[in-house]
mmCIF file of C-alpha atoms and ligand atoms in Angstrom:
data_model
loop_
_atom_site.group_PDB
_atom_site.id
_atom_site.type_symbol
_atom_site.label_atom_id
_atom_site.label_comp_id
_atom_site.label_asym_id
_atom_site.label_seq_id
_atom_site.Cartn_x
_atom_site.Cartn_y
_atom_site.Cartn_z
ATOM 1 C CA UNK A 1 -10.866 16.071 12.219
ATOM 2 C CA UNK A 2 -10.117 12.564 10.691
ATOM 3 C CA UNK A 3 -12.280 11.353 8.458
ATOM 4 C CA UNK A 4 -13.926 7.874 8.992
ATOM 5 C CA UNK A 5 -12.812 5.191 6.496
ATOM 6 C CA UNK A 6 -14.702 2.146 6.356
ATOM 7 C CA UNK A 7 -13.179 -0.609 4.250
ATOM 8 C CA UNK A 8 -14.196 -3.947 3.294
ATOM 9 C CA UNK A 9 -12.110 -6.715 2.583
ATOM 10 C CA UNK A 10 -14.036 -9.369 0.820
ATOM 11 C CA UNK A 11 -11.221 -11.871 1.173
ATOM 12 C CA UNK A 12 -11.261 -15.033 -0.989
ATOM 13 C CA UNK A 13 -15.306 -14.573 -1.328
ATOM 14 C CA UNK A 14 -16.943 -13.734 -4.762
ATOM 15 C CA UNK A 15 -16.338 -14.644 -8.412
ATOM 16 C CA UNK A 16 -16.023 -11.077 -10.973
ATOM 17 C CA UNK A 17 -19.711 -11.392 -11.647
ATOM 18 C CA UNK A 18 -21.173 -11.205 -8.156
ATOM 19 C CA UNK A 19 -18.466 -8.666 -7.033
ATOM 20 C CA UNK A 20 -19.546 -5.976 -9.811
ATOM 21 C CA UNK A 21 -23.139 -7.064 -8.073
ATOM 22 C CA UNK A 22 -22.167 -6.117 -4.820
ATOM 23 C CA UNK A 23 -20.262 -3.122 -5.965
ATOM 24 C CA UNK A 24 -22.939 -1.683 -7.783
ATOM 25 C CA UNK A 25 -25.166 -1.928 -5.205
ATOM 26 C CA UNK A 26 -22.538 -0.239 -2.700
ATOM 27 C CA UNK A 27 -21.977 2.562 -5.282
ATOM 28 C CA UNK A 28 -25.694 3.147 -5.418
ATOM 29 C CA UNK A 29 -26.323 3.101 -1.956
ATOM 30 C CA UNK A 30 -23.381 5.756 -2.052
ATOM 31 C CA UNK A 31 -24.324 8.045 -4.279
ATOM 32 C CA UNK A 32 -26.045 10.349 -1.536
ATOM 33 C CA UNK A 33 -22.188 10.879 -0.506
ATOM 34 C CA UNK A 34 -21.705 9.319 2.721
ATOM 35 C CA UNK A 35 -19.957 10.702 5.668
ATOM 36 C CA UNK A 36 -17.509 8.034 5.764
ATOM 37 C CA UNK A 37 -14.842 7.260 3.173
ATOM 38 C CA UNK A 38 -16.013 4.052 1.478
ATOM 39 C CA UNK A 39 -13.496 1.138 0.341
ATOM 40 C CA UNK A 40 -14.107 -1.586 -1.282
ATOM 41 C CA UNK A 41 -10.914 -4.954 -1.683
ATOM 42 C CA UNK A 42 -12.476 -7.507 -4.018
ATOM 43 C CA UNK A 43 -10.144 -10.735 -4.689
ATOM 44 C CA UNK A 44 -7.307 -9.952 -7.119
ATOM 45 C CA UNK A 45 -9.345 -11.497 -10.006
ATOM 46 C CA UNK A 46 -12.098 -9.542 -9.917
ATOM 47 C CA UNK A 47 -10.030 -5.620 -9.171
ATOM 48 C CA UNK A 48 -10.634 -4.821 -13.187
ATOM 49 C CA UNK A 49 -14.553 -5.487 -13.102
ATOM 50 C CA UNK A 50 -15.264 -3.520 -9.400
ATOM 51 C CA UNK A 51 -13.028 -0.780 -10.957
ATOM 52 C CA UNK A 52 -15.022 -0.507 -13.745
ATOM 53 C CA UNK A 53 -18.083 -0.335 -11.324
ATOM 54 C CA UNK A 54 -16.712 2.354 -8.781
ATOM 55 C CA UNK A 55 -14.848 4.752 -11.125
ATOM 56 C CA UNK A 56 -15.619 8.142 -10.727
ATOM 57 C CA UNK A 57 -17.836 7.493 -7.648
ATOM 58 C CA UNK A 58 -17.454 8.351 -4.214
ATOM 59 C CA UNK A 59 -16.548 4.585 -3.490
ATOM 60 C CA UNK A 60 -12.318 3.510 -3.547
ATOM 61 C CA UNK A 61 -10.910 0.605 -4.895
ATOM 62 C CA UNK A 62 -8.176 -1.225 -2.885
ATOM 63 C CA UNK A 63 -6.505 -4.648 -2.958
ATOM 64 C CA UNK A 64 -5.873 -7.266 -0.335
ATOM 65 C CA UNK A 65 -1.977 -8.044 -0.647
ATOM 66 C CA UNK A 66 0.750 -6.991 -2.806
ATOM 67 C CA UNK A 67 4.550 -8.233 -3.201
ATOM 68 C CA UNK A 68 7.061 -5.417 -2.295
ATOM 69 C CA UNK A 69 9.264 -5.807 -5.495
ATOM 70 C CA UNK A 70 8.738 -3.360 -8.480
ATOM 71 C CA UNK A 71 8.363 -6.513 -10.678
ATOM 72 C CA UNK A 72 10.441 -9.604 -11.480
ATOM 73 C CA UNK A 73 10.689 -13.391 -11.013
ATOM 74 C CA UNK A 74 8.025 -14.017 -8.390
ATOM 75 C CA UNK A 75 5.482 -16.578 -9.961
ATOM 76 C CA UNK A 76 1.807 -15.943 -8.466
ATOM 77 C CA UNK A 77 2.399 -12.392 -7.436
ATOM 78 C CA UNK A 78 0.969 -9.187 -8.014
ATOM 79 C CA UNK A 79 2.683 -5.563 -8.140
ATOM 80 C CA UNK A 80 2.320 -2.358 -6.952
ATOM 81 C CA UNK A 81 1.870 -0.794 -10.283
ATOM 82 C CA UNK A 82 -0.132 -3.488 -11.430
ATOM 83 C CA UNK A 83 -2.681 -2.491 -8.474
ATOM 84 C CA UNK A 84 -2.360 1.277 -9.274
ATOM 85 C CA UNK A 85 -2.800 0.565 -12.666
ATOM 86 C CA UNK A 86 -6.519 -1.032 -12.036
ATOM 87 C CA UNK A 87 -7.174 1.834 -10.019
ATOM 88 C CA UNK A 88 -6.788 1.032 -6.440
ATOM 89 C CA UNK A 89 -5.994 3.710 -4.373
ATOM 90 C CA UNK A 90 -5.585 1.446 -0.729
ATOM 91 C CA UNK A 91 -3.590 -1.728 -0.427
ATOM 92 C CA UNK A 92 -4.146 -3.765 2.390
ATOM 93 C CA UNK A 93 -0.888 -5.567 4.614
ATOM 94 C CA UNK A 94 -0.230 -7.180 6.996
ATOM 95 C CA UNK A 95 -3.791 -9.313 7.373
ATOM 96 C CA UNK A 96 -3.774 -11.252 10.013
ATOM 97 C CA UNK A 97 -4.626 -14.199 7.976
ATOM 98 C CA UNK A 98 -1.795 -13.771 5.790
ATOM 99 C CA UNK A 99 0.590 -13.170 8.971
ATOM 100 C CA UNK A 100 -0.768 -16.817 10.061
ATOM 101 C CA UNK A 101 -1.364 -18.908 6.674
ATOM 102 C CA UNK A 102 1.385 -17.254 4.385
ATOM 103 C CA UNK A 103 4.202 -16.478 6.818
ATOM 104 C CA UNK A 104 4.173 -12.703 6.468
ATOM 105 C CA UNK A 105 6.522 -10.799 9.831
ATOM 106 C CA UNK A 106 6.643 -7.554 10.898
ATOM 107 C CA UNK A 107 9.685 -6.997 8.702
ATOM 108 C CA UNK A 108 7.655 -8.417 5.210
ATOM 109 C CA UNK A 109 4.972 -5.976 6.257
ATOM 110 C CA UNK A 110 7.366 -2.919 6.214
ATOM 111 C CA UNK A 111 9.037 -3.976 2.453
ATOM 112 C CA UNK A 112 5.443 -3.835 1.430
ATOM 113 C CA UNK A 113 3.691 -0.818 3.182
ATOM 114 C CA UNK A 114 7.387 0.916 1.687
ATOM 115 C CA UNK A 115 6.602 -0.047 -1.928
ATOM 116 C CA UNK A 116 2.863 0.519 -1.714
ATOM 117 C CA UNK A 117 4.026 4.625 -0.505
ATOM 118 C CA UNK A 118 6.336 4.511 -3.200
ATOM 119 C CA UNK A 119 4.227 3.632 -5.685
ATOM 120 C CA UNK A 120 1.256 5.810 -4.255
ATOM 121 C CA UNK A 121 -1.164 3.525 -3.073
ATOM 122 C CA UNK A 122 -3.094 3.764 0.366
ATOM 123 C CA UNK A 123 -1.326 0.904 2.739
ATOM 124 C CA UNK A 124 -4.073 -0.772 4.946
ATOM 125 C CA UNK A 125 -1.898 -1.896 8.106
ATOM 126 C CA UNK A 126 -3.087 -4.609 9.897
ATOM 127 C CA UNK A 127 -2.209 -5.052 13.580
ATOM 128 C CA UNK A 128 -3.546 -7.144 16.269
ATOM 129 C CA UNK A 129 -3.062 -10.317 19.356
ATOM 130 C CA UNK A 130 -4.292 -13.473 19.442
ATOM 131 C CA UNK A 131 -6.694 -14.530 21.969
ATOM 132 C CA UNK A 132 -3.542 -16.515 23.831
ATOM 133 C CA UNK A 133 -1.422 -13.074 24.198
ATOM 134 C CA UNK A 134 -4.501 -11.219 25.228
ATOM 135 C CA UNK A 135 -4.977 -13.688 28.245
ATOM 136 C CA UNK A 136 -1.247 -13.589 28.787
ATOM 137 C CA UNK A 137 -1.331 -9.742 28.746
ATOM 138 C CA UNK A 138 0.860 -9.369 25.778
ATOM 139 C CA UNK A 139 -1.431 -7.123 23.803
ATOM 140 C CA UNK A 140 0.267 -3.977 24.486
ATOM 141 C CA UNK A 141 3.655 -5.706 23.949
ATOM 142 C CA UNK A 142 2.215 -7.653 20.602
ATOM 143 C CA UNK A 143 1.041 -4.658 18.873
ATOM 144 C CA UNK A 144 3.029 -2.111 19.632
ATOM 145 C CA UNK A 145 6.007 -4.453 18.433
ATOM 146 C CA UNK A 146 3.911 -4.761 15.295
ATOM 147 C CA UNK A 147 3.462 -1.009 15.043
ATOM 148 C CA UNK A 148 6.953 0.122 15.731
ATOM 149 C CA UNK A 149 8.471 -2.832 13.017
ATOM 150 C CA UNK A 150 5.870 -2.703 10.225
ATOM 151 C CA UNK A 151 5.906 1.026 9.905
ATOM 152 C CA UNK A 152 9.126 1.979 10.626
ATOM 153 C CA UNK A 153 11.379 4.291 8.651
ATOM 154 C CA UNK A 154 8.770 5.667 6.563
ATOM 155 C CA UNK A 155 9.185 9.800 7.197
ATOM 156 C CA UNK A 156 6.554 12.012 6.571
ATOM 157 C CA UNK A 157 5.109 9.181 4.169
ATOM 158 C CA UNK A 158 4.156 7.829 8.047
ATOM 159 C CA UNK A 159 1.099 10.691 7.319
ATOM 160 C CA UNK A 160 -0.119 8.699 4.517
ATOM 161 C CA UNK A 161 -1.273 4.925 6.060
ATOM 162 C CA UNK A 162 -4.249 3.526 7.475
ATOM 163 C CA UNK A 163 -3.380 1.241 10.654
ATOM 164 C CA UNK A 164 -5.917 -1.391 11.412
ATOM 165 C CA UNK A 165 -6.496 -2.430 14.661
ATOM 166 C CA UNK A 166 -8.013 -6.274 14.543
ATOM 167 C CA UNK A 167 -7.594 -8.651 17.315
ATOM 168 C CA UNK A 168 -7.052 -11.794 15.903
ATOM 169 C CA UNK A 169 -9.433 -13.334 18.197
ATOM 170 C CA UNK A 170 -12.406 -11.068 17.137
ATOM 171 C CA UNK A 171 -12.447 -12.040 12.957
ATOM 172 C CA UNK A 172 -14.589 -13.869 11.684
ATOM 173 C CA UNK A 173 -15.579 -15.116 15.570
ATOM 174 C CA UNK A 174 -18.499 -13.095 16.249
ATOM 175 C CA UNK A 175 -16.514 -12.053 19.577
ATOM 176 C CA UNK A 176 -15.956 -8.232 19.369
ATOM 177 C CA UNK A 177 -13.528 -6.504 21.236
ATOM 178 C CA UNK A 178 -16.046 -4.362 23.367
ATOM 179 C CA UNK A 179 -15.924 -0.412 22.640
ATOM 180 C CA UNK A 180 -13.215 0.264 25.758
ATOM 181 C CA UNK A 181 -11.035 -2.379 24.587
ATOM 182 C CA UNK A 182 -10.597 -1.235 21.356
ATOM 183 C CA UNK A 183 -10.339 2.081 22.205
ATOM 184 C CA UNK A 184 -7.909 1.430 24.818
ATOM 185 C CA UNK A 185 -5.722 -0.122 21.716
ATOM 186 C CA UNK A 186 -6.483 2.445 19.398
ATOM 187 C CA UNK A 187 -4.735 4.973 21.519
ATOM 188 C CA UNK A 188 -1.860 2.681 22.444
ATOM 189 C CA UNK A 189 -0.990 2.642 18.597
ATOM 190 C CA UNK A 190 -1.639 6.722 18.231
ATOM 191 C CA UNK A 191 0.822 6.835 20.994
ATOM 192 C CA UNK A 192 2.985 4.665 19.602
ATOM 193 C CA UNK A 193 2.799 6.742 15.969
ATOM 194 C CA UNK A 194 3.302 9.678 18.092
ATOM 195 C CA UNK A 195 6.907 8.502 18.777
ATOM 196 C CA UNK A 196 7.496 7.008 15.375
ATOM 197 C CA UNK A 197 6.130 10.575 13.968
ATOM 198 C CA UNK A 198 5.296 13.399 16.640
ATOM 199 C CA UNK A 199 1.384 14.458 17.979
ATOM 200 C CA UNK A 200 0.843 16.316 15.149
ATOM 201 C CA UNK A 201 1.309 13.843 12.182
ATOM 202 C CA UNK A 202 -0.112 11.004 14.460
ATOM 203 C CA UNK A 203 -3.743 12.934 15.224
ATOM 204 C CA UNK A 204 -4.006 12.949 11.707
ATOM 205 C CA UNK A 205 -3.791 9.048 10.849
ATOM 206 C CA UNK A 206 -7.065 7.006 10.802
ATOM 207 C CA UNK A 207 -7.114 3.853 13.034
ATOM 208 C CA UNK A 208 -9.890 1.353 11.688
ATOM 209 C CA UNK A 209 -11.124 -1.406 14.072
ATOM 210 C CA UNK A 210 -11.481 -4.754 12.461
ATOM 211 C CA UNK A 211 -13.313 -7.836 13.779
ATOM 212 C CA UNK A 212 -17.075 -8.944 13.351
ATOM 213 C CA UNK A 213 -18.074 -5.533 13.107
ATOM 214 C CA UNK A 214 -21.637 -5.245 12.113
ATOM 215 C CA UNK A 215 -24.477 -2.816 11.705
ATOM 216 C CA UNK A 216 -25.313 -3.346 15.490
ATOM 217 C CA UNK A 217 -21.788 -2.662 17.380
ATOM 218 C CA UNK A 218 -20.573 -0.282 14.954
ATOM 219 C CA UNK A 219 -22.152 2.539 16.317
ATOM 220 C CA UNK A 220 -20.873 2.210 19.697
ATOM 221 C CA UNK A 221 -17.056 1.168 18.293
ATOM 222 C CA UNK A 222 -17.321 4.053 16.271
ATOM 223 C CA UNK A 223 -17.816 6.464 18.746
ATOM 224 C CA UNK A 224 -14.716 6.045 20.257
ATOM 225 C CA UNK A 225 -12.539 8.663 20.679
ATOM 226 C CA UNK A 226 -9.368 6.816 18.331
ATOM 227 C CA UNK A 227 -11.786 4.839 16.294
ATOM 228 C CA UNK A 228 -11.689 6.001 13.039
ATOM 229 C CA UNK A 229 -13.408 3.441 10.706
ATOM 230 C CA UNK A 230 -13.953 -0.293 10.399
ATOM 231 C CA UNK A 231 -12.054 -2.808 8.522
ATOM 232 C CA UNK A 232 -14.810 -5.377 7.483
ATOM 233 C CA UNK A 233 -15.300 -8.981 6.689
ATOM 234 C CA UNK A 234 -18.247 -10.671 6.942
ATOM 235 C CA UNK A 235 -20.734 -7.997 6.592
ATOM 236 C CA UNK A 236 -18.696 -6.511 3.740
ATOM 237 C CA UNK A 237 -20.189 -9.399 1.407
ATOM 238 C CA UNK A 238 -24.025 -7.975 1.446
ATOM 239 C CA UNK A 239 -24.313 -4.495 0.629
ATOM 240 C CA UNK A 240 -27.135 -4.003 3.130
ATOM 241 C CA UNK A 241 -24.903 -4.660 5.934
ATOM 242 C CA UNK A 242 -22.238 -3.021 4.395
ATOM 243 C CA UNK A 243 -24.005 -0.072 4.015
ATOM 244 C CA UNK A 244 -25.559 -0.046 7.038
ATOM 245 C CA UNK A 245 -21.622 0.320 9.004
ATOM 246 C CA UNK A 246 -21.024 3.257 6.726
ATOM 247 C CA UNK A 247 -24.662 4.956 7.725
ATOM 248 C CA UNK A 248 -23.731 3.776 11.342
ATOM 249 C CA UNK A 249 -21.096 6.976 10.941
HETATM 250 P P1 PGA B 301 -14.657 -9.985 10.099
HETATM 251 O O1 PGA B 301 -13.223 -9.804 9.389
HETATM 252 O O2 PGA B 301 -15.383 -8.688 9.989
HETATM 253 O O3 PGA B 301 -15.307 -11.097 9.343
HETATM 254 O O4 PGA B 301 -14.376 -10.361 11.530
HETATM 255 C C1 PGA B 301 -12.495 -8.605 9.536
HETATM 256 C C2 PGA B 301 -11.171 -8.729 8.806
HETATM 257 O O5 PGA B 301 -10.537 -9.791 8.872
HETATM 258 O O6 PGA B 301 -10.714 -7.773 8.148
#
């Protein structure tokens, strides 16, 4: 059985001091181990604090971006190593936001989710329409495009990523996909991972859905048959709501 992994991605939100706030009050809330596997992706500048927060506990550190070279000549950038080496164990690519404000294709995606395996971080992929190809019925085209570019050539490594279904329509909206919609995605991408990588290797690989989740749809999304976890947003910033998707598991 996959295990649930609920992850959230605080964005551009919160300064070092209020993140090691809201990450000790996540780790306390965790320490009667919960069923899910917690993540938490604090802004680049405050990784060091929150790691010094979650270490040893049963909550993971992960980061929001990465650049796909080793190192070098790219000013405002941050490595692999560099993440691995502040102890995240999940990067997450391929944001929708950055695929919209920062340029990033399907074929920027794959460098990255590449060099994350490489280096041993936990890529995050990020997949999803906007609301224009969903009325124009391109989802099925949109994403599986996405899927079948962003992760391709990766081998057995295929076993180790996250894929996160968000339609781009549903973050930060308040619109949710509703529980058949999403699930209808989610197995469109396990389908499509079970041609990149056979049945077998694809049943293992947790799907997240992404897009004003909260404490009140979660259990319902959740209980979908390829729903495997939540990438979250806006309710990732208070640990009470937080919490309350991880104790909706
Ligand atoms: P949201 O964001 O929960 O605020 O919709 C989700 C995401 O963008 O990862």
């Amino acid at each position: 059985m996959r295990q649930k992994i609920i992850a959230g991605n605080w964005k551009m939100n919160k300064t070092p001091g209020e993140s090691v706030g809201l990450a000790q009050a996540i780790k306390a809330a965790c320490a009667k181990v919960p069923k899910a596997k917690v993540v938490v992706c604090p802004p680049f500048t405050a990784l060091a604090a929150v790691s010094g927060v979650v270490r040893g506990s049963a909550v993971a550190l992960g980061a929001q971006n990465m650049h796909w070279e080793k190192s070098g000549a790219y000013t405002g950038e941050v490595s692999a190593a560099m993440l691995l080496d502040l102890g995240c164990s999940y990067v997450i690519l391929g944001h929708s936001e950055r695929r919209t404000y920062f340029g990033e294709t399907d074929e920027i995606v794959n460098r990255k989710v590449k060099t994350a395996l490489a280096a041993g971080l936990i890529p995050i992929v990020c997949v999803g329409e906007t609301l224009a190809q969903r009325k124009e019925s391109q989802t099925e085209f949109v994403v599986s495009a996405q899927i079948v570019h962003g992760v391709a050539g990766l081998g057995a490594d295929l076993g180790r990523i996250v894929v996160a279904y968000e339609p781009v329509w549903a973050i930060g909206t308040g619109l949710t996909a509703t529980p058949a919609q999403a699930q209808a995605v989610h197995a469109l991408i396990r389908g499509k991972l079970t041609e990149l990588g056979g049945a077998a290797l694809a049943q293992t690989i947790a799907i997240q859905y992404g897009g004003s989740m909260k404490p009140d749809n979660a259990p319902e999304l959740l209980s979908q048959t390829d729903i495997d976890g939540g990438l979250i947003g806006g309710a990732a910033l208070d640990a009470v709501s937080f919490m309350g998707i991880v104790n909706a598991v």
